[in-house]
């Protein structure tokens, strides 16, 4: 059995769009904190970014007390990713920027304000069905293909070799045995835009071997003599034909990549995550559901677990909690779900406070590390004893 997960570098145009949105929200949160902010006066943001042919359109809705220089924020984000030259597909200094942001709808705003809403609570910023997932394949309690492909993408980003331009993507295919346990990496796909200005003609044949070495270092222990490596399968990918010079970028278009890499059983729900403030359950509940699933697996209650949370706009408590342990549960799934309901505060306010989601610095890291930074609070397995007690 072969299972593949996909990953992309932060220089992929969709990820650039996500990073722009996340950094705008981070800047707003940090400025709000300077003047004094609590959860009852938090800003509300839903930002969409389109990137294409050197043009960035920033739209969506924002409700805040502070001023943010949107153009400067966009340029700083793009430049920090490494796009400082049009020969790389995008130049943060010269790109066009259109600001189409509007105020948040007052009808949406009342549902997220405890003093205005019908139920006098900080309700969900929209309806939604959100999933979280965990399994025991890795120390992170995440699927092995997802962990490996993300590790490889970060390695290409941080390799320091200017030959590899910011735009890139990849896949890792893992072979599983008859018991569903990972055995080896079967195939590694590496696609990266190449800045041919950085390497003399006579050395260009070595680029593929350099890419292979980067991959080998972060996949060690899983690669064998039969692992197949594929690099830029079309034969050539010039940096001048990368990022927005060749493809558009849109916020929220890499959800499969960000949310468990397309691993079977790790269902996809909700909407874009990093372009919204956390009263939107697309954002906060994506972390809440992951937090629940990880604690269930960490407690030894299952080896694989999916958690579904459903919300109605303006109402704080989830209207349903569904747990699926795929037949690996040490207790009936309905009993685990009941324990989750007692143990976890899955209201927007509860998750925002638990996960410190009003800290702008958290948002800056999100686009490429939703579940892969063990310093995130939602990655803590701190509910083990409580879950076990409730299920005795």
XYZ file of N, CA and C in Angstrom, residues 109-244:
408
model
N -20.553 40.902 12.745
C -19.869 41.397 13.932
C -20.664 41.146 15.207
N -21.985 41.280 15.147
C -22.776 41.121 16.374
C -22.736 39.687 16.901
N -22.524 38.733 16.015
C -22.483 37.343 16.455
C -21.224 36.991 17.216
N -20.184 37.832 17.087
C -18.922 37.535 17.747
C -18.652 38.485 18.911
N -19.622 39.285 19.262
C -19.503 40.224 20.374
C -20.484 39.814 21.475
N -19.944 39.531 22.654
C -20.800 39.065 23.747
C -21.827 40.109 24.152
N -21.514 41.400 23.941
C -22.438 42.456 24.363
C -23.506 42.758 23.316
N -23.348 42.206 22.104
C -24.284 42.513 21.025
C -25.083 41.305 20.554
N -24.510 40.139 20.649
C -25.123 38.962 20.044
C -26.402 38.516 20.731
N -27.180 37.748 20.008
C -28.452 37.231 20.504
C -28.260 36.383 21.757
N -27.162 35.628 21.816
C -26.946 34.704 22.930
C -25.992 35.264 23.984
N -25.584 36.530 23.840
C -24.728 37.216 24.816
C -23.464 36.408 25.125
N -22.812 35.973 24.068
C -21.568 35.236 24.205
C -20.732 35.472 22.952
N -19.463 35.181 23.026
C -18.607 35.292 21.840
C -18.873 34.054 20.995
N -19.710 34.210 20.023
C -20.119 33.076 19.204
C -19.156 32.813 18.065
N -19.367 31.706 17.402
C -18.565 31.377 16.229
C -18.772 32.442 15.155
N -17.674 32.841 14.507
C -17.758 33.886 13.492
C -18.455 33.438 12.235
N -18.686 32.158 12.094
C -19.441 31.630 10.953
C -19.762 30.175 11.253
N -20.703 29.624 10.513
C -20.945 28.196 10.630
C -19.778 27.459 10.016
N -19.621 26.196 10.360
C -18.534 25.435 9.765
C -18.439 24.039 10.335
N -17.857 23.135 9.553
C -17.555 21.770 9.967
C -16.055 21.598 9.828
N -15.394 21.337 10.937
C -13.935 21.331 10.991
C -13.450 19.993 11.505
N -12.339 19.519 10.937
C -11.772 18.227 11.329
C -10.376 18.383 11.916
N -10.070 17.509 12.878
C -8.717 17.346 13.389
C -8.317 15.887 13.299
N -7.009 15.622 13.262
C -6.549 14.247 13.043
C -5.246 14.012 13.798
N -5.052 12.781 14.212
C -3.785 12.345 14.802
C -3.636 10.843 14.585
N -2.389 10.387 14.522
C -2.100 8.953 14.455
C -0.725 8.739 15.071
N -0.394 7.486 15.346
C 0.826 7.194 16.101
C 2.019 6.837 15.217
N 2.028 7.281 13.969
C 3.116 6.927 13.051
C 4.417 7.662 13.343
N 4.342 8.817 13.986
C 5.529 9.641 14.236
C 5.484 10.184 15.663
N 6.608 10.671 16.193
C 6.592 11.292 17.521
C 5.650 12.484 17.595
N 5.437 13.149 16.468
C 4.522 14.295 16.434
C 3.062 13.867 16.428
N 2.827 12.543 16.330
C 1.477 11.979 16.199
C 0.783 12.539 14.960
N 1.524 12.528 13.870
C 1.050 12.954 12.554
C 1.427 11.882 11.533
N 0.754 11.861 10.386
C 1.097 10.879 9.351
C 2.537 11.045 8.872
N 3.227 9.931 8.683
C 4.626 9.982 8.270
C 4.828 10.707 6.931
N 4.022 10.445 5.880
C 4.254 11.166 4.622
C 4.142 12.680 4.792
N 3.202 13.129 5.610
C 3.008 14.559 5.862
C 4.221 15.157 6.563
N 4.731 14.464 7.576
C 5.897 14.962 8.308
C 7.113 15.026 7.392
N 7.341 13.969 6.618
C 8.536 13.914 5.784
C 8.517 14.944 4.668
N 7.384 15.118 4.009
C 7.361 16.072 2.895
C 7.510 17.498 3.411
N 6.939 17.787 4.583
C 7.128 19.126 5.150
C 8.563 19.336 5.600
N 9.165 18.304 6.148
C 10.574 18.391 6.535
C 11.436 18.680 5.301
N 11.110 18.032 4.189
C 11.871 18.246 2.965
C 11.680 19.666 2.427
N 10.463 20.181 2.467
C 10.224 21.539 1.978
C 10.974 22.572 2.814
N 10.985 22.390 4.134
C 11.722 23.323 4.987
C 13.224 23.218 4.723
N 13.702 22.010 4.403
C 15.124 21.836 4.109
C 15.514 22.581 2.836
N 14.677 22.533 1.821
C 14.968 23.274 0.589
C 14.932 24.783 0.852
N 13.993 25.227 1.690
C 13.910 26.655 2.014
C 15.151 27.149 2.744
N 15.705 26.292 3.596
C 16.786 26.718 4.483
C 18.164 26.259 4.040
N 18.271 25.696 2.834
C 19.554 25.119 2.405
C 20.622 26.172 2.114
N 20.215 27.416 1.875
C 21.188 28.475 1.611
C 21.814 28.432 0.235
N 21.334 27.565 -0.626
C 21.871 27.461 -1.979
C 21.041 28.337 -2.913
N 21.612 29.437 -3.462
C 20.834 30.350 -4.300
C 20.371 29.743 -5.620
N 20.894 28.580 -5.968
C 20.431 27.906 -7.185
C 18.943 27.582 -7.069
N 18.499 27.223 -5.851
C 17.104 26.858 -5.631
C 16.308 28.115 -5.289
N 15.515 28.591 -6.251
C 14.702 29.791 -6.079
C 13.585 29.529 -5.057
N 12.894 30.583 -4.594
C 11.906 30.390 -3.517
C 10.744 29.474 -3.842
N 10.339 29.384 -5.108
C 9.167 28.593 -5.473
C 9.524 27.119 -5.610
N 8.726 26.258 -5.002
C 8.992 24.835 -5.118
C 7.901 24.018 -4.451
N 7.853 22.749 -4.796
C 6.874 21.837 -4.216
C 7.426 20.420 -4.280
N 6.749 19.500 -3.594
C 7.238 18.134 -3.601
C 6.186 17.156 -3.120
N 6.515 15.880 -3.232
C 5.675 14.796 -2.720
C 6.571 13.706 -2.152
N 6.060 13.049 -1.115
C 6.744 11.876 -0.563
C 5.731 10.742 -0.514
N 6.104 9.610 -1.111
C 5.256 8.420 -1.123
C 5.849 7.380 -0.185
N 5.040 6.927 0.768
C 5.491 5.952 1.766
C 4.796 4.625 1.532
N 5.561 3.549 1.607
C 5.006 2.195 1.505
C 4.618 1.696 2.891
N 3.425 1.106 2.987
C 2.906 0.561 4.244
C 2.778 -0.956 4.123
N 2.927 -1.649 5.251
C 2.779 -3.099 5.235
C 1.315 -3.495 5.392
N 1.067 -4.792 5.488
C -0.308 -5.297 5.544
C -1.011 -4.909 6.840
N -0.244 -4.481 7.836
C -0.830 -4.036 9.101
C -1.040 -2.528 9.148
N -0.764 -1.884 8.026
C -0.962 -0.448 7.965
C 0.138 0.360 8.619
N 1.319 -0.212 8.792
C 2.444 0.492 9.398
C 3.438 0.913 8.309
N 4.028 2.115 8.418
C 4.978 2.573 7.404
C 6.253 1.746 7.427
N 6.756 1.452 6.224
C 7.945 0.605 6.081
C 9.116 1.389 5.495
N 8.855 2.145 4.427
C 9.937 2.812 3.704
C 9.379 3.911 2.830
N 10.255 4.809 2.398
C 9.887 5.801 1.391
C 10.086 5.177 0.024
N 9.017 5.156 -0.769
C 9.075 4.538 -2.096
C 9.490 5.541 -3.167
N 8.939 6.758 -3.114
C 9.216 7.756 -4.152
C 9.312 9.136 -3.536
N 10.268 9.910 -4.024
C 10.443 11.302 -3.605
C 10.394 12.174 -4.858
N 9.449 13.111 -4.871
C 9.320 14.048 -5.989
C 9.747 15.429 -5.513
N 10.714 16.007 -6.210
C 11.226 17.335 -5.875
C 11.086 18.231 -7.099
N 10.284 19.266 -6.989
C 10.152 20.242 -8.067
C 10.537 21.604 -7.507
N 11.559 22.218 -8.087
C 12.029 23.502 -7.574
C 12.445 24.394 -8.730
N 11.999 25.652 -8.681
C 12.454 26.624 -9.665
C 13.951 26.834 -9.492
N 14.660 26.936 -10.605
C 16.123 27.040 -10.593
C 16.560 28.395 -11.134
N 17.409 29.069 -10.374
C 18.013 30.319 -10.828
C 19.323 29.971 -11.526
N 19.245 29.794 -12.838
C 20.405 29.331 -13.591
C 21.531 30.361 -13.646
N 21.255 31.572 -13.228
C 22.319 32.581 -13.177
C 23.358 32.234 -12.112
N 22.965 31.382 -11.162
C 23.825 31.086 -10.030
C 24.779 29.919 -10.258
N 24.704 29.290 -11.410
C 25.551 28.113 -11.647
C 26.066 28.129 -13.082
N 27.369 27.952 -13.295
C 27.922 27.897 -14.650
C 27.336 26.734 -15.442
N 27.319 26.899 -16.744
C 26.739 25.893 -17.641
C 27.314 24.505 -17.385
N 28.610 24.421 -17.153
C 29.258 23.101 -17.030
C 28.876 22.373 -15.739
N 28.301 23.105 -14.771
C 27.923 22.481 -13.505
C 26.424 22.228 -13.381
N 25.651 22.520 -14.420
C 24.202 22.417 -14.310
C 23.726 20.979 -14.117
N 24.519 20.037 -14.602
C 24.128 18.638 -14.444
C 24.173 18.200 -12.986
N 24.836 18.987 -12.136
C 24.961 18.601 -10.724
C 23.776 19.072 -9.889
N 22.876 19.872 -10.460
C 21.785 20.435 -9.674
C 20.886 19.337 -9.117
N 20.583 18.339 -9.943
C 19.720 17.254 -9.480
C 20.346 16.510 -8.313
N 21.661 16.277 -8.350
C 22.321 15.583 -7.258
C 22.311 16.435 -5.987
N 22.432 17.756 -6.135
C 22.346 18.636 -4.973
C 20.952 18.544 -4.334
N 19.928 18.517 -5.171
C 18.563 18.393 -4.661
C 18.382 17.056 -3.943
N 18.933 16.006 -4.524
C 18.818 14.674 -3.913
C 19.478 14.644 -2.540
N 20.616 15.286 -2.396
C 21.316 15.306 -1.113
C 20.509 16.045 -0.051
N 19.854 17.137 -0.443
C 19.002 17.873 0.497
C 17.877 16.971 0.984
N 17.266 16.232 0.043
C 16.170 15.335 0.411
C 16.652 14.193 1.303
N 17.805 13.605 0.959
C 18.313 12.471 1.724
C 18.560 12.820 3.185
N 19.063 14.014 3.420
C 19.409 14.406 4.788
C 18.181 14.497 5.692
N 17.028 14.853 5.119
C 15.840 14.992 5.975
C 14.921 13.766 5.917
N 15.242 12.796 5.081
C 14.433 11.575 4.999
C 15.189 10.368 5.531
N 16.328 10.612 6.191
C 17.187 9.495 6.595
C 16.435 8.516 7.496
N 16.775 7.265 7.335
C 16.114 6.212 8.086
C 14.942 5.596 7.354
N 14.439 6.286 6.339
C 13.279 5.784 5.602
C 13.589 5.493 4.133
N 14.703 6.002 3.653
C 15.102 5.803 2.257
C 15.945 4.535 2.151
N 15.748 3.757 1.094
C 16.592 2.588 0.841
C 17.091 2.600 -0.600
N 17.752 1.541 -1.003
C 18.359 1.495 -2.337
C 17.319 1.508 -3.448
N 16.088 1.155 -3.129
C 15.046 1.106 -4.152
C 14.177 2.361 -4.201
N 14.452 3.332 -3.337
C 13.695 4.585 -3.353
C 13.957 5.325 -4.662
N 12.874 5.759 -5.284
C 12.981 6.474 -6.556
C 12.947 7.981 -6.293
N 13.890 8.717 -6.901
C 13.945 10.171 -6.782
C 13.625 10.808 -8.128
N 12.687 11.739 -8.126
C 12.308 12.467 -9.337
C 12.544 13.954 -9.089
N 13.261 14.603 -10.003
C 13.555 16.023 -9.855
C 13.112 16.765 -11.113
N 12.277 17.796 -10.928
C 11.767 18.620 -12.047
C 11.417 17.745 -13.257
N 10.363 16.943 -13.129
C 10.055 15.946 -14.161
C 9.825 16.501 -15.570
N 9.486 17.803 -15.709
C 9.346 18.347 -17.066
C 10.689 18.536 -17.742
N 11.762 18.502 -16.950
C 13.102 18.677 -17.499
C 13.724 20.007 -17.148
N 12.897 21.034 -17.001
C 13.443 22.349 -16.673
C 12.365 23.207 -16.037
N 12.775 23.969 -15.022
C 11.888 24.957 -14.408
C 12.746 26.169 -14.068
N 12.706 27.152 -14.920
C 13.506 28.351 -14.735
C 12.822 29.291 -13.738
N 13.619 29.920 -12.889
C 13.055 30.796 -11.868
C 12.271 31.957 -12.463
N 12.675 32.416 -13.642
C 11.961 33.536 -14.258
C 10.532 33.139 -14.610
N 10.287 31.846 -14.695
C 8.942 31.324 -14.963
C 8.357 30.662 -13.714
N 8.558 31.288 -12.572
C 8.031 30.740 -11.327
C 7.182 31.787 -10.628
N 6.607 31.398 -9.500
C 5.743 32.248 -8.684
C 4.699 32.950 -9.559
N 4.446 34.237 -9.328
C 3.343 34.899 -10.022
C 3.637 35.179 -11.480
